[in-house]
Coordinates of C-alpha atoms in Angstrom, one line a residue:
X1 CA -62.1 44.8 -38.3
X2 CA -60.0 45.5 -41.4
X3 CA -60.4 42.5 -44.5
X4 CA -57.0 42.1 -44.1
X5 CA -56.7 41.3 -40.3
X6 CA -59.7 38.7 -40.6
X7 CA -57.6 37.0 -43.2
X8 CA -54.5 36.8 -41.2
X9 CA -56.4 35.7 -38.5
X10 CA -57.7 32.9 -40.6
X11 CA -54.8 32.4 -41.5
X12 CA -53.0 31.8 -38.4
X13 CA -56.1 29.6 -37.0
X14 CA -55.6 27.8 -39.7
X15 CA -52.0 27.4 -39.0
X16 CA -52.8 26.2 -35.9
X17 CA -55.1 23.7 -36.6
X18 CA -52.6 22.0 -39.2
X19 CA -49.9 22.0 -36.4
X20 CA -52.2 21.0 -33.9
X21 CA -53.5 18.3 -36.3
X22 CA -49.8 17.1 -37.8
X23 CA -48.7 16.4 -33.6
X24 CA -52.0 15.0 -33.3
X25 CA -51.0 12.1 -36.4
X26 CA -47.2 12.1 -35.1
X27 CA -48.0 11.4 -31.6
X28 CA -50.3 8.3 -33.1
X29 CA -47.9 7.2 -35.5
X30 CA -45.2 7.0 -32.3
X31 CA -47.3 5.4 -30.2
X32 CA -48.4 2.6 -32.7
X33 CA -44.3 2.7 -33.4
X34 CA -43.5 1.9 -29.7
X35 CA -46.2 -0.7 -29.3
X36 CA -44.8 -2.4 -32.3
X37 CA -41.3 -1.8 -31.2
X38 CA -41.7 -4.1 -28.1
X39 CA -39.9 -7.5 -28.5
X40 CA -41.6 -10.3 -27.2
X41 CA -39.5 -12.3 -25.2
X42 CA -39.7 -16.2 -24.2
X43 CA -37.5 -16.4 -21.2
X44 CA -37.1 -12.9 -19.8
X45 CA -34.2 -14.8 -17.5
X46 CA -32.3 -16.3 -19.4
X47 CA -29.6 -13.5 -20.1
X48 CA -29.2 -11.3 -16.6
X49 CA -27.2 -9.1 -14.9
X50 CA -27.3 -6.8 -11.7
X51 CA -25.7 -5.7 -8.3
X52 CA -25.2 -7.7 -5.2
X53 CA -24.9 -6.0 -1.7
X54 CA -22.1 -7.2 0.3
X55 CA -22.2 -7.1 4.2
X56 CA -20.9 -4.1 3.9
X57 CA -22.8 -2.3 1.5
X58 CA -20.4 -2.4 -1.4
X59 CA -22.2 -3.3 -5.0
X60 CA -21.0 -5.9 -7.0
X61 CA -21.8 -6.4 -10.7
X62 CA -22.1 -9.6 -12.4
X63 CA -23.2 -10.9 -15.5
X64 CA -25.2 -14.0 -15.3
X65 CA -26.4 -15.4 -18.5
X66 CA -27.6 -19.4 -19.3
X67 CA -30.2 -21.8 -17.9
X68 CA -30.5 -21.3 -14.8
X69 CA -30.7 -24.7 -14.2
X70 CA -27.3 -25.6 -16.2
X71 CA -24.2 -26.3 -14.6
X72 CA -22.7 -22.9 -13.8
X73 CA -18.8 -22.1 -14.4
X74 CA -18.4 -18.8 -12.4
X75 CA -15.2 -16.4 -14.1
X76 CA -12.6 -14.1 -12.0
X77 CA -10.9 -11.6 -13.6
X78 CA -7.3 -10.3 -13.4
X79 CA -6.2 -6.7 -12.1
X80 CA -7.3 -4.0 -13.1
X81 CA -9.6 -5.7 -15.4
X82 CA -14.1 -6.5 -15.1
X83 CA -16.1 -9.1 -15.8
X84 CA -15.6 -8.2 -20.0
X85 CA -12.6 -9.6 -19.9
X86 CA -13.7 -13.2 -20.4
X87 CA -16.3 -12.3 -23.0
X88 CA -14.7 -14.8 -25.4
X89 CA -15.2 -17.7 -22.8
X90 CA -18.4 -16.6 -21.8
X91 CA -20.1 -16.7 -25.0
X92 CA -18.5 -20.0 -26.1
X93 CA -19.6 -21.5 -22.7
X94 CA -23.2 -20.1 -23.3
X95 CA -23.2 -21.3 -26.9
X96 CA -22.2 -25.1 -24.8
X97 CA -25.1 -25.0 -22.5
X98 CA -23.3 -23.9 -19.5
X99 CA -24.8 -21.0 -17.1
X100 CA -22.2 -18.7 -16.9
X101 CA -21.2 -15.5 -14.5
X102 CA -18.7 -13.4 -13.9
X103 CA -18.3 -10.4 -11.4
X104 CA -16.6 -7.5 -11.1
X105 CA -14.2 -7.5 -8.4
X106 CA -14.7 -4.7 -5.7
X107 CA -13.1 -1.4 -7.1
X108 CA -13.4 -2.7 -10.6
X109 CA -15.3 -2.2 -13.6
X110 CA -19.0 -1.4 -12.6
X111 CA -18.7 -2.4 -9.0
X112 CA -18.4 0.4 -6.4
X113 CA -15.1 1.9 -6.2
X114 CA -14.4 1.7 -2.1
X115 CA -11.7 2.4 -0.9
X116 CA -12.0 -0.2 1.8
X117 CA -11.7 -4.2 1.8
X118 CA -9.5 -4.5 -1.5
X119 CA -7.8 -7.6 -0.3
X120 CA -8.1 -11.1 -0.5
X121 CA -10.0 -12.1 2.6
X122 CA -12.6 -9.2 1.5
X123 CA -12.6 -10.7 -2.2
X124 CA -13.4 -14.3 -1.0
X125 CA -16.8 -12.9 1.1
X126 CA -17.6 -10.9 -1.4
X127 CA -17.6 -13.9 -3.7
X128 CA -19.3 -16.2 -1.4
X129 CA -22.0 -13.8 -1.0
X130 CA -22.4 -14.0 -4.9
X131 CA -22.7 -17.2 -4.6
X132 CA -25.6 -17.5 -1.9
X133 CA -27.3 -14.6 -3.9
X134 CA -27.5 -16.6 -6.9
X135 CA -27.4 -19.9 -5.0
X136 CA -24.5 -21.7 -7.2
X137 CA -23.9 -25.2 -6.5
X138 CA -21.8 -27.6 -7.7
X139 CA -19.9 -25.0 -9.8
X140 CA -16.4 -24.6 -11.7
X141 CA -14.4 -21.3 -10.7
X142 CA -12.0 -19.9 -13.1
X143 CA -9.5 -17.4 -12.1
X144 CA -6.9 -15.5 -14.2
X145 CA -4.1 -13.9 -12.3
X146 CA -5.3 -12.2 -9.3
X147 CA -8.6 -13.9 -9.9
X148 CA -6.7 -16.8 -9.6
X149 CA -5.8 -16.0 -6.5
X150 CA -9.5 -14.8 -5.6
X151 CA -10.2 -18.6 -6.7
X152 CA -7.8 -20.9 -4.3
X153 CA -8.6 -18.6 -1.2
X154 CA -12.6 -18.6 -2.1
X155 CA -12.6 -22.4 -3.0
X156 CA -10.5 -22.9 0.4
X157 CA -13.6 -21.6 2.5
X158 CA -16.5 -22.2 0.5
X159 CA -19.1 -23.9 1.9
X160 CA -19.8 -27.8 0.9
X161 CA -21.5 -28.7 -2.6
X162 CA -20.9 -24.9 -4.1
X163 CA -17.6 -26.0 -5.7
X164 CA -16.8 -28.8 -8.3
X165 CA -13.5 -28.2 -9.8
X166 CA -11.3 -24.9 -9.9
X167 CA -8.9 -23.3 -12.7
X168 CA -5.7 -21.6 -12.2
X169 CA -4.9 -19.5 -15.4
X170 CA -1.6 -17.5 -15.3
X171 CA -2.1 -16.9 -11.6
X172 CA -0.3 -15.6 -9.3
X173 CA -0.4 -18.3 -6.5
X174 CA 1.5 -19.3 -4.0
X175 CA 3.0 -15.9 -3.9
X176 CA 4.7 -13.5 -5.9
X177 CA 6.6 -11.1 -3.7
X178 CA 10.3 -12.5 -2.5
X179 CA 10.9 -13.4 1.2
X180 CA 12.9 -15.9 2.5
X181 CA 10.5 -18.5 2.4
X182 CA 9.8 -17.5 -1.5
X183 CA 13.4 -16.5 -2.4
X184 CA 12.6 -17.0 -6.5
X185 CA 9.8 -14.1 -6.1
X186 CA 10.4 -10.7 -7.9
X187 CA 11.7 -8.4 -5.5
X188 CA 9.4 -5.7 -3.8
X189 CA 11.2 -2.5 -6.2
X190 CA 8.9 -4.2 -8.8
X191 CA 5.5 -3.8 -7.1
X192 CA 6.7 -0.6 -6.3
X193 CA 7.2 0.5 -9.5
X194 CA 3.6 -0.5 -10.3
X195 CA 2.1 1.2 -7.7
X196 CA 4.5 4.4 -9.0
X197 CA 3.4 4.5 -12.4
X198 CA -0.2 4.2 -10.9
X199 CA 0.1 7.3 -9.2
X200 CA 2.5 9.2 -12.2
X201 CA -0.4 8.2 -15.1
X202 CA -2.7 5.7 -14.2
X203 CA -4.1 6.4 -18.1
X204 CA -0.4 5.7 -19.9
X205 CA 0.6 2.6 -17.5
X206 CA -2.4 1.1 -18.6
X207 CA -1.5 1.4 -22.2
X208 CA 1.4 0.1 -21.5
X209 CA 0.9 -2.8 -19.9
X210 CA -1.1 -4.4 -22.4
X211 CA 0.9 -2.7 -25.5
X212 CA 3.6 -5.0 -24.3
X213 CA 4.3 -8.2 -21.8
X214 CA 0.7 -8.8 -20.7
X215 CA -0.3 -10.0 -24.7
X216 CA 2.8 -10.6 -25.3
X217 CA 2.6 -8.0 -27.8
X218 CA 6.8 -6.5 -26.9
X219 CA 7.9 -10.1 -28.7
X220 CA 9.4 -10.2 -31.8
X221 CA 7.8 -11.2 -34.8
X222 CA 3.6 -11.0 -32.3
X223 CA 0.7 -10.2 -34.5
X224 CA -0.6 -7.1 -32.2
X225 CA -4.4 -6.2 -31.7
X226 CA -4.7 -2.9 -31.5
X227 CA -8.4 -3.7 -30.2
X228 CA -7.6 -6.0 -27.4
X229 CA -5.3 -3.0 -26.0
X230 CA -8.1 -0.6 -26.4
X231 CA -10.3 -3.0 -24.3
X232 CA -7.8 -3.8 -21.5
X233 CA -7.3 -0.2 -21.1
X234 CA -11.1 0.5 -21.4
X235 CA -11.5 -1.8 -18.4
X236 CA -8.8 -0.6 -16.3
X237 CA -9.9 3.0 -16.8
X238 CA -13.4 1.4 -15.7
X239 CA -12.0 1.1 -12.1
X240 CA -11.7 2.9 -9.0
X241 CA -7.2 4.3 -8.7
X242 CA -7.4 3.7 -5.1
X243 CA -9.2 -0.3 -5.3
X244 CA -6.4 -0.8 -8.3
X245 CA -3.3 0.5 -5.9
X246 CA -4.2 -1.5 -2.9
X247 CA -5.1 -4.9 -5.0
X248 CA -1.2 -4.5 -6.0
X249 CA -0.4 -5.6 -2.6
X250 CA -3.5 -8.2 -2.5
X251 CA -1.8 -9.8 -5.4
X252 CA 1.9 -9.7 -4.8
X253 CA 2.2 -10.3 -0.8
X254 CA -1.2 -13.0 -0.2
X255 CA 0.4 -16.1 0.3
X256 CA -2.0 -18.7 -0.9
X257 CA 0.1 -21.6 0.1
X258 CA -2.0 -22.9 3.4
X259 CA -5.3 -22.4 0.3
X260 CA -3.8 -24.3 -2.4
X261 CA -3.2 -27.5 0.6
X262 CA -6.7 -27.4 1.3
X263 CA -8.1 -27.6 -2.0
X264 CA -10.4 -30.6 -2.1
X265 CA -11.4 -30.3 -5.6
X266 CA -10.1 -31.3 -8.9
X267 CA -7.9 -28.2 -10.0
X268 CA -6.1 -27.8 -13.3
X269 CA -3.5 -25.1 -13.4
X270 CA -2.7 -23.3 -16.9
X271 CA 0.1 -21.3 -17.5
X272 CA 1.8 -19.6 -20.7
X273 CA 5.3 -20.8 -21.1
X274 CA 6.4 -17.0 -22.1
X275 CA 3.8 -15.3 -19.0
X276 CA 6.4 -12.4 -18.4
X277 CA 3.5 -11.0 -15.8
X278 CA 3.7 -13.8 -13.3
X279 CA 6.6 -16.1 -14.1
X280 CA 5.8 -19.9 -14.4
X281 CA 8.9 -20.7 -11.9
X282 CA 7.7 -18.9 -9.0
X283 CA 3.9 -20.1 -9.3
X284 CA 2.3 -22.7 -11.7
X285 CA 5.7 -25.0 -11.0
X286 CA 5.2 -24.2 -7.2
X287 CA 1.2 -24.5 -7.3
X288 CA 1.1 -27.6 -8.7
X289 CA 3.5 -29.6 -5.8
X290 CA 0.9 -27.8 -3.2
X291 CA -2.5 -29.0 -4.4
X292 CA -3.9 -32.9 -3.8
X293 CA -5.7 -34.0 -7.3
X294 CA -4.1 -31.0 -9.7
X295 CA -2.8 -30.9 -13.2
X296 CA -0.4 -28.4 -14.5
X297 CA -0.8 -27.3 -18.4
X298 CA 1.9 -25.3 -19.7
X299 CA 1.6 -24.0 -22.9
X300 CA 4.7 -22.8 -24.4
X301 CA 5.5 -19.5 -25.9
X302 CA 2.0 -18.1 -24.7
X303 CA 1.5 -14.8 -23.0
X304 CA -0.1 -13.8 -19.6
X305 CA -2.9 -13.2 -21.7
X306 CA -3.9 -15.8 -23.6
X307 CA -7.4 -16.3 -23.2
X308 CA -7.5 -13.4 -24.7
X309 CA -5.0 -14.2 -27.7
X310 CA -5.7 -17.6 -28.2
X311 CA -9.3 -18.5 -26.7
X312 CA -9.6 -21.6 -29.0
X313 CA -7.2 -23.3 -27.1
X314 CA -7.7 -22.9 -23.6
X315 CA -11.4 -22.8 -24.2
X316 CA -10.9 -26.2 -25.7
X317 CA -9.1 -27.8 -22.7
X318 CA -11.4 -25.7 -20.4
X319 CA -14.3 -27.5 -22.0
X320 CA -12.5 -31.1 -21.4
X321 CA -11.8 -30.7 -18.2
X322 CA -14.9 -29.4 -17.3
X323 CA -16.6 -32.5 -19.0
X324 CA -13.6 -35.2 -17.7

């Protein structure tokens, strides 16, 4: 063998062994890395989330975070919106002590996207089995909008001891849709045009939406945040076009009237004086007359969205009615 092709192959054994040798002291390095890397944690349970399994095999997300042995407030979201939207109560709730959880409705957010059960008697199981999976007693339910309607026809059937009090925030109880028994509703053409502009460009109608009335955001003179439309749209997007179209009839034609009369609970009703989403006339004013021990808050010049816009105020009067 030549001088020169005993040097190269020197050479390249060398090379070798340097590789072999640097991987050798990465690998090391990494794995001390990663050992140090791993948090140590007091309470692995204390912030949670996960699925449930309905009856009929549909997963539902929820976010349950808080001593488990707190007092739980349980959060329902509007349409098309998740769980995320009540971040700003859930984190001041948390920060109070209170074990709180909220879902994502059937269709929405992470939750699977049938195409089956998105209506209210379907909602209500769906939220009792919640409740029996994380065994919630003596709780306060929130709803906002449709989850408000989610809230009086849950609370109506829910089982004795899981329920303490209930909140009504701009929702859309009794009913919305006009009929001769509800002759102040908004007529059917306008649930039709939602479920139109659904099926033209689901993606623009949810810009929309909360780009104007929902925030409140097409009033003169508003102070608009361009993050809180990029959120509600984010949501919406998050969701299943087929769950979102059929909830539109879920939350326009359910009559909740025969719910709110059996309400046994303590129930405070919150409304924006300027909700151009579900007008005050035609629900809070109506709720209120229907339910045995309620209290109707209207707060004037607020929007359909107002935990959202202003979530030192209602979280405030949540908080005192919760403790009253």
């Amino acid at each position: 063998m030549s001088q020169s092709n005993q040097t190269s192959r020197r050479t390249a054994l060398a090379a070798s062994l340097g590789l072999a040798t640097a991987a050798l002291s990465i690998g090391t390095a990494a794995g001390a890395a990663s050992k140090r890397a791993k948090p140590t944690v007091a309470n692995p349970k204390r912030v949670d989330s996960g699925f449930v399994t309905t009856s009929d095999g549909v997963q539902i997300f929820y976010k349950d975070w808080g001593p488990k042995t707190a007092q739980p407030i349980v959060f329902h979201h509007g349409w098309p919106l998740s769980a995320d939207d009540w971040d700003a109560q859930m984190m001041f709730f948390l920060l109070k002590g209170y074990r709180v959880i909220a879902h994502d409705r059937r269709g929405h957010g992470r939750s699977t996207q049938t195409d089956t059960g998105n209506e209210m008697d379907t909602y209500a199981a769906d939220t009792a089995a919640l409740t029996e999976y994380l065994d919630l007693k003596n709780a306060f339910h929130v709803g906002h909008s449709t989850g408000g309607g989610e809230v009086a026809h849950y609370v109506a059937r829910a089982k004795p001891g899981r329920v303490a009090k209930a909140v009504l925030i701009g929702a859309v109880p009794p009913i919305m849709l006009k009929t001769s028994a509800n002759p102040d509703g908004l007529p059917m053409e306008v649930f039709d045009g939602f479920r139109a502009a659904l099926l033209s460009n689901r993606a623009q109608f949810f810009r929309d939406i909360p780009s104007g009335p929902f925030f409140g955001f097409n009033r003169p003179g508003a102070k608009v945040s361009q993050g809180l439309i990029d959120n509600w749209w984010r949501q919406g997007m998050m969701g299943g076009a087929k769950a979102h179209y059929d909830c539109i009839k879920a939350f326009s034609e359910t009559d909740f009237t025969a719910d709110l009369e059996k309400l046994d609970v303590p129930v405070l009703i919150m409304h924006g004086g300027d909700d151009q989403i579900v007008p005050i006339k035609n629900s809070a004013e109506l709720a209120i007359k229907l339910v045995k021990k309620g209290t109707l808050k209207v707060y004037p010049g607020l929007p359909h969205g107002m935990a959202s816009t202003h979530p030192d105020i209602i979280n405030a009067d949540l908080l005192a009615f919760f403790r009253g």
